[in-house]
CSV table of N, CA and C in Angstrom, one decimal:
chain,number,residue,atom,x,y,z
A,1,GLN,N,-36.1,30.6,-49.6
A,1,GLN,CA,-35.6,29.0,-49.5
A,1,GLN,C,-34.1,28.7,-50.3
A,2,GLY,N,-34.4,28.9,-51.4
A,2,GLY,CA,-33.2,29.0,-52.4
A,2,GLY,C,-31.8,29.2,-51.4
A,3,GLU,N,-31.9,30.7,-50.7
A,3,GLU,CA,-30.7,31.0,-50.1
A,3,GLU,C,-29.8,30.5,-49.2
A,4,ALA,N,-31.3,30.0,-48.4
A,4,ALA,CA,-31.3,29.0,-47.0
A,4,ALA,C,-30.4,27.8,-47.4
A,5,ALA,N,-30.9,26.9,-48.5
A,5,ALA,CA,-30.7,26.0,-49.1
A,5,ALA,C,-28.7,26.0,-49.1
A,6,ARG,N,-28.6,27.0,-50.0
A,6,ARG,CA,-27.5,27.6,-50.6
A,6,ARG,C,-26.4,27.4,-49.4
A,7,ALA,N,-27.0,28.3,-48.4
A,7,ALA,CA,-26.2,28.4,-46.9
A,7,ALA,C,-26.0,27.6,-46.1
A,8,GLN,N,-26.7,26.3,-46.4
A,8,GLN,CA,-26.8,25.4,-45.8
A,8,GLN,C,-25.8,24.0,-46.5
A,9,LEU,N,-25.6,24.8,-47.8
A,9,LEU,CA,-24.9,23.3,-48.3
A,9,LEU,C,-23.2,24.2,-48.2
A,10,ALA,N,-23.2,25.3,-48.6
A,10,ALA,CA,-22.0,25.8,-48.1
A,10,ALA,C,-21.6,25.4,-46.7
A,11,ALA,N,-22.0,25.5,-45.4
A,11,ALA,CA,-22.1,25.2,-44.3
A,11,ALA,C,-21.7,23.4,-44.5
A,12,ALA,N,-22.5,23.0,-45.0
A,12,ALA,CA,-22.1,21.7,-45.3
A,12,ALA,C,-20.8,21.0,-45.8
A,13,ASP,N,-19.9,22.1,-46.5
A,13,ASP,CA,-18.9,21.7,-47.6
A,13,ASP,C,-17.8,21.7,-46.9
A,14,VAL,N,-17.8,23.6,-45.7
A,14,VAL,CA,-16.9,23.5,-44.2
A,14,VAL,C,-17.0,22.3,-43.7
A,15,ASN,N,-17.7,22.0,-42.9
A,15,ASN,CA,-18.0,20.9,-42.0
A,15,ASN,C,-17.3,19.6,-42.7
A,16,LEU,N,-17.6,19.4,-44.4
A,16,LEU,CA,-17.0,18.0,-44.8
A,16,LEU,C,-15.8,18.3,-45.3
A,17,GLY,N,-14.7,19.5,-45.3
A,17,GLY,CA,-13.5,19.8,-45.6
A,17,GLY,C,-12.6,19.9,-44.0
A,18,SER,N,-13.5,19.9,-43.1
A,18,SER,CA,-13.1,20.0,-41.4
A,18,SER,C,-12.7,18.4,-41.7
A,19,THR,N,-13.2,17.1,-42.0
A,19,THR,CA,-13.0,15.7,-41.7
A,19,THR,C,-11.8,15.2,-42.4
A,20,ILE,N,-11.3,16.2,-43.2
A,20,ILE,CA,-9.8,16.1,-44.3
A,20,ILE,C,-8.8,16.3,-43.4
A,21,VAL,N,-7.7,15.3,-43.0
A,21,VAL,CA,-6.8,15.9,-42.5
A,21,VAL,C,-5.3,15.3,-43.6
A,22,ARG,N,-4.6,16.9,-43.8
A,22,ARG,CA,-3.6,16.6,-44.7
A,22,ARG,C,-2.1,16.7,-43.8
A,23,ALA,N,-1.7,15.8,-44.2
A,23,ALA,CA,-0.1,15.8,-43.7
A,23,ALA,C,0.4,16.7,-44.7
A,24,SER,N,1.8,17.4,-43.9
A,24,SER,CA,2.4,18.5,-44.4
A,24,SER,C,3.7,17.8,-45.5
A,25,VAL,N,4.1,16.6,-45.5
A,25,VAL,CA,4.9,16.2,-46.2
A,25,VAL,C,4.5,14.5,-46.6
A,26,ASP,N,5.3,13.6,-47.4
A,26,ASP,CA,5.1,12.8,-47.8
A,26,ASP,C,5.4,12.2,-47.0
A,27,GLY,N,5.1,10.8,-46.8
A,27,GLY,CA,6.1,9.3,-45.5
A,27,GLY,C,4.8,8.7,-45.7
A,28,ARG,N,6.1,7.8,-44.5
A,28,ARG,CA,5.0,6.5,-43.8
A,28,ARG,C,4.4,6.4,-42.1
A,29,VAL,N,3.2,6.1,-42.2
A,29,VAL,CA,2.8,6.5,-40.9
A,29,VAL,C,3.4,5.4,-40.2
A,30,GLY,N,3.5,6.0,-38.9
A,30,GLY,CA,3.4,5.2,-37.9
A,30,GLY,C,3.1,5.5,-36.4
A,31,ASP,N,3.2,5.1,-35.3
A,31,ASP,CA,2.6,5.3,-34.0
A,31,ASP,C,1.5,5.9,-34.5
A,32,LYS,N,0.5,5.0,-34.8
A,32,LYS,CA,-0.9,5.7,-35.2
A,32,LYS,C,-1.5,6.1,-34.0
A,33,SER,N,-2.2,6.3,-33.5
A,33,SER,CA,-2.9,6.4,-32.0
A,33,SER,C,-4.6,6.7,-32.3
A,34,VAL,N,-5.3,6.9,-33.7
A,34,VAL,CA,-6.7,7.0,-33.6
A,34,VAL,C,-6.9,6.3,-35.5
A,35,ARG,N,-8.3,6.1,-34.6
A,35,ARG,CA,-9.2,4.9,-35.5
A,35,ARG,C,-9.8,6.0,-36.5
A,36,VAL,N,-10.4,5.3,-37.7
A,36,VAL,CA,-11.7,5.8,-38.6
A,36,VAL,C,-12.9,5.9,-37.5
A,37,GLY,N,-13.4,7.3,-38.1
A,37,GLY,CA,-15.0,7.5,-37.5
A,37,GLY,C,-14.7,8.4,-36.0
A,38,GLN,N,-13.1,8.1,-35.6
A,38,GLN,CA,-13.0,8.8,-34.1
A,38,GLN,C,-13.2,10.2,-34.4
A,39,PHE,N,-14.0,11.0,-33.3
A,39,PHE,CA,-14.0,12.2,-33.8
A,39,PHE,C,-12.5,13.1,-32.4
A,40,VAL,N,-11.7,14.2,-33.3
A,40,VAL,CA,-10.5,14.5,-32.4
A,40,VAL,C,-10.2,16.1,-32.6
A,41,SER,N,-10.3,16.2,-31.5
A,41,SER,CA,-9.9,18.2,-31.0
A,41,SER,C,-8.7,18.7,-31.9
A,42,GLN,N,-8.7,20.0,-31.9
A,42,GLN,CA,-7.4,20.7,-32.4
A,42,GLN,C,-6.6,20.4,-31.2
A,43,GLY,N,-4.9,20.0,-32.0
A,43,GLY,CA,-3.9,19.8,-31.0
A,43,GLY,C,-3.7,18.4,-30.5
A,44,THR,N,-5.0,17.6,-31.0
A,44,THR,CA,-4.6,15.9,-30.4
A,44,THR,C,-3.4,15.6,-31.5
A,45,ARG,N,-3.0,14.6,-30.4
A,45,ARG,CA,-1.6,13.9,-31.8
A,45,ARG,C,-2.2,12.7,-31.9
A,46,MET,N,-2.1,12.7,-33.4
A,46,MET,CA,-2.6,11.3,-34.1
A,46,MET,C,-1.8,10.1,-34.8
A,47,MET,N,-0.8,11.3,-34.7
A,47,MET,CA,0.3,9.9,-35.4
A,47,MET,C,1.6,10.8,-35.8
A,48,SER,N,2.7,9.5,-36.2
A,48,SER,CA,3.7,9.8,-36.3
A,48,SER,C,4.3,9.7,-38.3
A,49,VAL,N,4.5,10.6,-38.8
A,49,VAL,CA,4.7,10.6,-40.3
A,49,VAL,C,6.4,11.0,-40.4
A,50,VAL,N,6.9,9.7,-41.2
A,50,VAL,CA,7.9,10.0,-41.4
A,50,VAL,C,8.4,10.0,-43.1
A,51,PRO,N,9.1,11.1,-42.5
A,51,PRO,CA,9.2,11.7,-44.2
A,51,PRO,C,10.5,10.3,-45.2
A,52,LEU,N,9.7,10.3,-46.5
A,52,LEU,CA,10.3,9.6,-47.1
A,52,LEU,C,11.4,10.2,-47.9
A,53,ASN,N,11.2,11.4,-48.4
A,53,ASN,CA,12.3,12.1,-49.0
A,53,ASN,C,13.6,12.7,-48.4
A,54,ALA,N,13.3,13.3,-47.1
A,54,ALA,CA,14.3,14.2,-46.6
A,54,ALA,C,14.7,12.8,-45.4
A,55,ILE,N,15.5,11.9,-45.4
A,55,ILE,CA,15.8,11.2,-44.7
A,55,ILE,C,17.4,11.4,-44.0
A,56,TYR,N,17.3,12.0,-42.6
A,56,TYR,CA,18.6,12.3,-41.7
A,56,TYR,C,19.6,11.6,-40.8
A,57,ILE,N,20.3,11.8,-40.6
A,57,ILE,CA,20.8,11.1,-39.1
A,57,ILE,C,21.2,12.4,-38.6
A,58,THR,N,21.1,12.4,-37.4
A,58,THR,CA,21.7,13.3,-36.4
A,58,THR,C,22.4,12.7,-35.6
A,59,ALA,N,23.9,13.0,-35.8
A,59,ALA,CA,24.9,12.3,-35.2
A,59,ALA,C,25.8,12.8,-33.8
A,60,ASN,N,25.9,12.7,-33.2
A,60,ASN,CA,25.7,13.3,-31.3
A,60,ASN,C,27.5,13.4,-31.3
A,61,TYR,N,28.8,14.1,-31.9
A,61,TYR,CA,29.9,14.5,-31.5
A,61,TYR,C,29.9,15.0,-30.9
A,62,LYS,N,31.4,14.4,-30.5
A,62,LYS,CA,32.2,15.2,-28.9
A,62,LYS,C,32.8,16.3,-29.7
A,63,GLU,N,32.2,17.4,-28.5
A,63,GLU,CA,33.0,18.6,-29.1
A,63,GLU,C,34.4,18.8,-29.5
A,64,THR,N,35.6,17.5,-29.4
A,64,THR,CA,36.6,17.7,-29.5
A,64,THR,C,36.6,17.2,-31.6
A,65,GLN,N,35.3,16.8,-31.7
A,65,GLN,CA,35.4,16.1,-33.1
A,65,GLN,C,34.8,16.9,-34.3
A,66,VAL,N,34.0,18.1,-33.7
A,66,VAL,CA,33.7,18.8,-34.8
A,66,VAL,C,34.0,20.1,-35.4
A,67,GLY,N,35.3,20.1,-34.5
A,67,GLY,CA,36.2,21.6,-35.1
A,67,GLY,C,36.2,22.1,-36.5
A,68,LEU,N,36.5,21.1,-37.5
A,68,LEU,CA,36.7,21.2,-39.0
A,68,LEU,C,35.4,20.5,-39.5
A,69,MET,N,34.5,20.3,-39.0
A,69,MET,CA,33.2,20.3,-39.9
A,69,MET,C,32.2,21.0,-39.9
A,70,ARG,N,32.6,21.3,-41.6
A,70,ARG,CA,31.7,22.2,-42.1
A,70,ARG,C,30.1,21.9,-42.9
A,71,PRO,N,29.0,22.2,-43.1
A,71,PRO,CA,27.8,21.8,-43.9
A,71,PRO,C,28.5,21.8,-45.6
A,72,GLY,N,28.4,20.2,-46.0
A,72,GLY,CA,28.2,20.0,-47.3
A,72,GLY,C,29.9,19.3,-47.7
A,73,GLN,N,30.3,18.9,-46.8
A,73,GLN,CA,31.6,17.4,-46.2
A,73,GLN,C,30.6,16.2,-46.8
A,74,PRO,N,31.4,15.7,-47.6
A,74,PRO,CA,30.8,14.2,-47.5
A,74,PRO,C,30.6,13.7,-46.1
A,75,ALA,N,30.3,12.2,-46.5
A,75,ALA,CA,30.0,11.4,-45.0
A,75,ALA,C,29.8,9.7,-45.7
A,76,SER,N,30.5,9.2,-45.0
A,76,SER,CA,30.0,7.8,-45.3
A,76,SER,C,29.3,7.3,-44.2
A,77,ILE,N,28.3,6.2,-44.2
A,77,ILE,CA,26.9,5.9,-43.4
A,77,ILE,C,27.2,5.0,-43.7
A,78,GLU,N,27.0,3.3,-42.6
A,78,GLU,CA,27.6,2.2,-42.3
A,78,GLU,C,26.0,2.0,-41.6
A,79,VAL,N,25.3,1.3,-42.0
A,79,VAL,CA,23.8,1.1,-41.0
A,79,VAL,C,24.0,-0.6,-40.5
A,80,ASP,N,23.9,-0.7,-39.9
A,80,ASP,CA,23.8,-2.3,-38.5
A,80,ASP,C,22.7,-3.0,-40.0
A,81,ALA,N,21.5,-2.6,-39.7
A,81,ALA,CA,20.5,-3.2,-40.5
A,81,ALA,C,21.3,-3.2,-42.0
A,82,LEU,N,21.8,-2.9,-42.8
A,82,LEU,CA,22.4,-3.0,-44.1
A,82,LEU,C,24.1,-3.6,-43.9
A,83,PRO,N,24.3,-4.7,-43.5
A,83,PRO,CA,26.0,-5.5,-43.3
A,83,PRO,C,26.4,-5.0,-44.4
A,84,GLY,N,27.5,-4.6,-44.6
A,84,GLY,CA,28.4,-4.9,-45.9
A,84,GLY,C,27.9,-3.3,-47.0
A,85,VAL,N,26.8,-2.9,-46.7
A,85,VAL,CA,26.4,-1.6,-48.0
A,85,VAL,C,27.0,-0.3,-46.9
A,86,LYS,N,27.8,0.9,-47.8
A,86,LYS,CA,28.0,1.8,-47.0
A,86,LYS,C,27.4,3.0,-48.2
A,87,LEU,N,26.5,3.8,-47.1
A,87,LEU,CA,25.6,4.5,-48.0
A,87,LEU,C,26.2,6.1,-47.9
A,88,ASP,N,26.2,6.5,-49.2
A,88,ASP,CA,26.7,8.3,-48.9
A,88,ASP,C,25.8,9.0,-48.4
A,89,GLY,N,26.6,10.6,-47.7
A,89,GLY,CA,25.4,11.6,-47.5
A,89,GLY,C,26.7,12.8,-47.5
A,90,HIS,N,25.7,13.6,-46.4
A,90,HIS,CA,26.6,14.9,-46.9
A,90,HIS,C,26.3,15.6,-45.2
A,91,VAL,N,27.2,16.4,-44.6
A,91,VAL,CA,26.9,17.1,-43.5
A,91,VAL,C,25.5,18.5,-44.3
A,92,GLU,N,24.6,18.1,-43.2
A,92,GLU,CA,23.8,19.5,-44.0
A,92,GLU,C,23.4,20.7,-43.0
A,93,SER,N,23.9,20.5,-41.1
A,93,SER,CA,24.3,21.6,-40.6
A,93,SER,C,24.7,20.9,-39.2
A,94,VAL,N,25.3,21.9,-38.4
A,94,VAL,CA,25.8,21.3,-37.2
A,94,VAL,C,25.3,22.6,-36.3
A,95,SER,N,24.9,21.8,-35.3
A,95,SER,CA,24.5,22.6,-34.4
A,95,SER,C,24.8,23.8,-33.9
A,96,PRO,N,24.3,25.2,-33.3
A,96,PRO,CA,24.8,26.1,-32.9
A,96,PRO,C,25.1,26.4,-31.3
A,97,GLY,N,24.7,25.1,-30.4
A,97,GLY,CA,25.0,24.9,-29.4
A,97,GLY,C,25.0,23.2,-28.9
A,98,THR,N,25.4,22.6,-28.0
A,98,THR,CA,25.3,21.3,-27.7
A,98,THR,C,24.1,20.5,-27.1
A,99,GLY,N,24.3,19.3,-26.8
A,99,GLY,CA,22.8,19.0,-26.8
A,99,GLY,C,22.3,19.8,-25.3
A,100,ALA,N,23.3,19.7,-24.4
A,100,ALA,CA,22.7,19.8,-22.7
A,100,ALA,C,22.0,21.7,-22.9
A,101,GLN,N,22.6,22.1,-24.1
A,101,GLN,CA,22.2,23.7,-23.6
A,101,GLN,C,21.0,23.4,-24.3
A,102,PHE,N,20.3,23.1,-24.8
A,102,PHE,CA,19.2,22.7,-25.5
A,102,PHE,C,18.0,21.9,-25.0
A,103,SER,N,18.9,21.1,-23.9
A,103,SER,CA,17.9,20.3,-23.3
A,103,SER,C,16.5,20.8,-22.1
A,104,LEU,N,15.7,20.0,-22.0
A,104,LEU,CA,14.8,20.4,-20.8
A,104,LEU,C,15.2,21.4,-19.7
A,105,LEU,N,16.4,20.7,-19.1
A,105,LEU,CA,16.8,21.6,-18.3
A,105,LEU,C,18.5,21.2,-18.3
A,106,PRO,N,18.8,22.6,-18.8
A,106,PRO,CA,20.0,23.1,-19.3
A,106,PRO,C,20.8,23.1,-17.3
A,107,PRO,N,22.1,22.2,-18.1
A,107,PRO,CA,23.0,22.1,-16.7
A,107,PRO,C,23.4,23.8,-16.3
A,108,GLN,N,23.2,23.5,-15.0
A,108,GLN,CA,24.1,25.0,-14.2
A,108,GLN,C,25.0,25.0,-13.7
A,109,ASN,N,26.1,25.7,-14.3
A,109,ASN,CA,27.5,24.9,-13.7
A,109,ASN,C,28.0,25.9,-12.5
A,110,ALA,N,28.3,25.4,-11.4
A,110,ALA,CA,28.7,26.6,-10.2
A,110,ALA,C,29.8,26.7,-10.1
A,111,THR,N,30.2,27.6,-9.5
A,111,THR,CA,31.8,28.1,-9.2
A,111,THR,C,32.0,26.6,-8.1
A,112,GLY,N,33.7,26.7,-8.1
A,112,GLY,CA,34.0,25.9,-7.2
A,112,GLY,C,34.6,24.7,-8.0
A,113,ASN,N,34.9,23.6,-6.9
A,113,ASN,CA,35.3,22.3,-7.5
A,113,ASN,C,34.5,21.6,-9.0
A,114,PHE,N,34.8,22.4,-10.3
A,114,PHE,CA,34.3,21.3,-11.7
A,114,PHE,C,35.1,20.7,-12.3
A,115,THR,N,34.4,19.4,-12.8
A,115,THR,CA,35.1,18.7,-13.7
A,115,THR,C,34.6,18.6,-15.0
A,116,LYS,N,35.7,18.9,-15.8
A,116,LYS,CA,35.5,18.9,-17.4
A,116,LYS,C,34.6,17.5,-17.7
A,117,ILE,N,33.3,18.0,-18.0
A,117,ILE,CA,32.6,16.7,-19.2
A,117,ILE,C,33.2,17.5,-20.4
A,118,VAL,N,33.0,16.0,-21.5
A,118,VAL,CA,33.1,16.6,-23.0
A,118,VAL,C,32.0,16.5,-23.5
A,119,GLN,N,31.3,17.8,-24.0
A,119,GLN,CA,29.8,17.7,-24.7
A,119,GLN,C,29.4,17.6,-26.1
A,120,ARG,N,28.4,16.9,-26.3
A,120,ARG,CA,28.0,16.4,-27.4
A,120,ARG,C,27.2,17.6,-28.0
A,121,VAL,N,27.5,17.7,-29.9
A,121,VAL,CA,27.4,18.6,-30.5
A,121,VAL,C,26.4,17.6,-31.6
A,122,PRO,N,25.1,17.9,-31.9
A,122,PRO,CA,24.3,17.4,-32.6
A,122,PRO,C,24.8,17.6,-34.5
A,123,VAL,N,24.8,17.4,-35.0
A,123,VAL,CA,25.4,17.3,-36.6
A,123,VAL,C,24.1,16.5,-37.4
A,124,ARG,N,23.7,17.2,-38.3
A,124,ARG,CA,23.0,17.1,-39.0
A,124,ARG,C,23.7,16.3,-40.5
A,125,ILE,N,23.0,15.0,-40.7
A,125,ILE,CA,23.8,14.4,-41.8
A,125,ILE,C,22.5,13.6,-42.7
A,126,ALA,N,22.8,14.3,-44.0
A,126,ALA,CA,21.7,13.9,-45.0
A,126,ALA,C,22.1,12.8,-45.6
A,127,ILE,N,21.0,11.8,-46.1
A,127,ILE,CA,21.6,10.6,-46.8
A,127,ILE,C,21.3,10.7,-48.0
A,128,ASP,N,22.3,10.4,-48.6
A,128,ASP,CA,21.8,10.4,-50.0
A,128,ASP,C,21.8,8.6,-50.8
A,129,ALA,N,20.4,7.9,-50.3
A,129,ALA,CA,20.6,6.7,-50.4
A,129,ALA,C,19.0,6.7,-51.8
A,130,GLY,N,19.1,5.1,-52.6
A,130,GLY,CA,18.2,5.0,-53.6
A,130,GLY,C,17.1,4.3,-53.0
A,131,PRO,N,16.0,4.4,-53.6
A,131,PRO,CA,15.1,3.6,-53.4
A,131,PRO,C,14.5,2.3,-52.0
A,132,GLU,N,15.7,1.9,-52.8
A,132,GLU,CA,15.9,0.5,-52.2
A,132,GLU,C,16.3,0.6,-50.8
A,133,ALA,N,17.2,1.5,-50.4
A,133,ALA,CA,17.9,1.6,-49.4
A,133,ALA,C,16.9,2.5,-48.1
A,134,ARG,N,16.0,3.5,-49.3
A,134,ARG,CA,15.2,3.8,-48.0
A,134,ARG,C,14.2,3.2,-47.9
A,135,LYS,N,13.9,2.2,-48.3
A,135,LYS,CA,12.5,0.9,-47.7
A,135,LYS,C,12.8,0.8,-46.5
A,136,VAL,N,14.1,0.4,-46.3
A,136,VAL,CA,14.5,-0.3,-44.8
A,136,VAL,C,14.8,0.8,-44.1
A,137,LEU,N,15.3,2.0,-44.4
A,137,LEU,CA,16.0,3.5,-43.5
A,137,LEU,C,14.6,3.7,-42.7
A,138,VAL,N,14.8,3.0,-41.4
A,138,VAL,CA,13.9,3.8,-40.4
A,138,VAL,C,14.0,4.9,-39.1
A,139,PRO,N,13.5,5.2,-38.5
A,139,PRO,CA,14.2,5.9,-37.6
A,139,PRO,C,14.8,5.0,-36.5
A,140,GLY,N,15.5,5.5,-35.9
A,140,GLY,CA,16.1,4.6,-34.9
A,140,GLY,C,17.1,3.6,-34.6
A,141,LEU,N,17.3,3.3,-36.1
A,141,LEU,CA,18.6,2.3,-36.4
A,141,LEU,C,20.2,2.7,-36.1
A,142,SER,N,21.1,1.6,-35.8
A,142,SER,CA,22.0,2.3,-35.3
A,142,SER,C,22.8,2.3,-36.4
A,143,VAL,N,23.8,3.6,-36.4
A,143,VAL,CA,24.7,3.8,-37.9
A,143,VAL,C,25.8,3.9,-37.2
A,144,GLU,N,27.0,4.0,-38.2
A,144,GLU,CA,28.1,4.6,-37.9
A,144,GLU,C,28.5,5.7,-38.9
A,145,VAL,N,28.8,6.9,-38.6
A,145,VAL,CA,29.2,8.0,-39.6
A,145,VAL,C,30.4,8.3,-39.7
A,146,THR,N,31.2,8.6,-41.1
A,146,THR,CA,32.6,8.9,-40.8
A,146,THR,C,32.5,10.2,-42.0
A,147,VAL,N,33.0,11.3,-41.0
A,147,VAL,CA,33.0,12.4,-42.3
A,147,VAL,C,34.5,12.7,-42.6
A,148,ASP,N,34.6,13.5,-43.6
A,148,ASP,CA,35.7,13.8,-44.6
A,148,ASP,C,35.7,15.1,-44.4
A,149,THR,N,37.2,15.6,-43.2
A,149,THR,CA,37.2,16.3,-42.8
A,149,THR,C,38.5,17.6,-43.8
A,150,ILE,N,39.0,16.7,-44.6
A,150,ILE,CA,39.7,17.3,-45.3
A,150,ILE,C,40.0,18.7,-46.1
A,151,SER,N,38.7,18.8,-46.4
A,151,SER,CA,38.7,20.2,-47.0
A,151,SER,C,38.9,21.2,-46.2
A,152,ALA,N,38.8,21.4,-44.6
A,152,ALA,CA,38.6,22.3,-43.9
A,152,ALA,C,40.4,22.2,-43.0
A,153,LYS,N,41.1,21.5,-43.3
A,153,LYS,CA,42.2,20.8,-42.6
A,153,LYS,C,43.2,22.0,-42.3
A,154,GLY,N,43.4,22.9,-43.7
A,154,GLY,CA,43.9,24.2,-43.1
A,154,GLY,C,43.6,25.3,-42.7
A,155,GLU,N,42.6,25.3,-42.0
A,155,GLU,CA,41.4,26.4,-41.2
A,155,GLU,C,41.8,26.6,-39.8
A,156,ILE,N,42.5,25.4,-39.2
A,156,ILE,CA,43.1,25.4,-38.0
A,156,ILE,C,44.5,26.1,-37.6
A,157,GLY,N,45.0,25.7,-39.1
A,157,GLY,CA,46.7,26.8,-39.4
A,157,GLY,C,46.2,28.5,-39.5
A,158,GLN,N,45.2,28.7,-40.3
A,158,GLN,CA,44.7,30.0,-40.0
A,158,GLN,C,44.4,30.4,-39.2
A,159,MET,N,43.7,29.9,-38.7
A,159,MET,CA,42.8,30.4,-37.0
A,159,MET,C,43.7,30.4,-36.0
A,160,LYS,N,44.8,29.8,-35.9
A,160,LYS,CA,45.8,30.1,-35.3
A,160,LYS,C,47.3,31.4,-35.4
A,161,ASP,N,47.3,31.2,-36.8
A,161,ASP,CA,47.9,32.2,-37.5
A,161,ASP,C,47.0,33.8,-37.1
A,162,GLN,N,45.7,33.8,-37.5
A,162,GLN,CA,44.7,35.3,-36.9
A,162,GLN,C,45.4,35.7,-35.7
A,163,GLU,N,45.1,34.6,-34.5
A,163,GLU,CA,45.2,35.1,-33.7
A,163,GLU,C,46.2,35.7,-33.2
A,164,LYS,N,47.7,35.0,-33.6
A,164,LYS,CA,49.1,35.6,-33.1
A,164,LYS,C,48.9,36.8,-34.2
A,165,VAL,N,48.2,37.5,-34.9
A,165,VAL,CA,48.6,38.7,-35.7
A,165,VAL,C,47.9,39.3,-34.5
A,166,ARG,N,46.2,39.3,-34.1
A,166,ARG,CA,45.8,40.3,-33.6
A,166,ARG,C,46.4,40.2,-32.2
A,167,ARG,N,46.9,38.7,-31.6
A,167,ARG,CA,47.9,39.4,-30.5
A,167,ARG,C,48.7,40.1,-30.7
A,168,ARG,N,49.4,40.8,-30.9
A,168,ARG,CA,50.9,41.2,-31.8
A,168,ARG,C,50.1,43.1,-31.7
A,169,ASP,N,48.9,42.7,-32.2
A,169,ASP,CA,49.0,43.9,-33.1
A,169,ASP,C,48.1,44.7,-31.6
A,170,GLY,N,47.8,43.7,-30.6
A,170,GLY,CA,47.1,44.6,-29.6
A,170,GLY,C,47.5,45.1,-28.3
A,171,GLN,N,49.0,44.6,-28.3
A,171,GLN,CA,50.2,45.1,-27.7
A,171,GLN,C,50.8,46.6,-27.7
């Protein structure tokens, strides 16, 4: 009887542990679609958790603007919700493809009459803001981001020179 009671206690502990849901990151809860006491099954969407520490912007730059953008370059951010305040940030990453290539239905360009469309490239900008600004920053705000690409200015000339040497050696 003692062993049966211990097994029941262990099963109850497992069941109790299944009632606790933990988020993988600290953050603010938004778009909550569950209530206390509600039963949910695996894979059910319950809420959105917006991280407080890793705040970033996904800026969709034209392909003609990203040639000199590199991770680590400084950025200046103006948020419409904070008029007159400039926040600092830096380029965290540049997407390996355009937004259209990773869309649900990527375009299939056929031969024939082709109109060149300037593509957009997602660039992740990490925001280096203090706790007061973080309270106001929420997803979906309108921002204007300026990236300082001066550190990569000479790379275009180097690429051109390397291409000239490659063509000369290949002929």
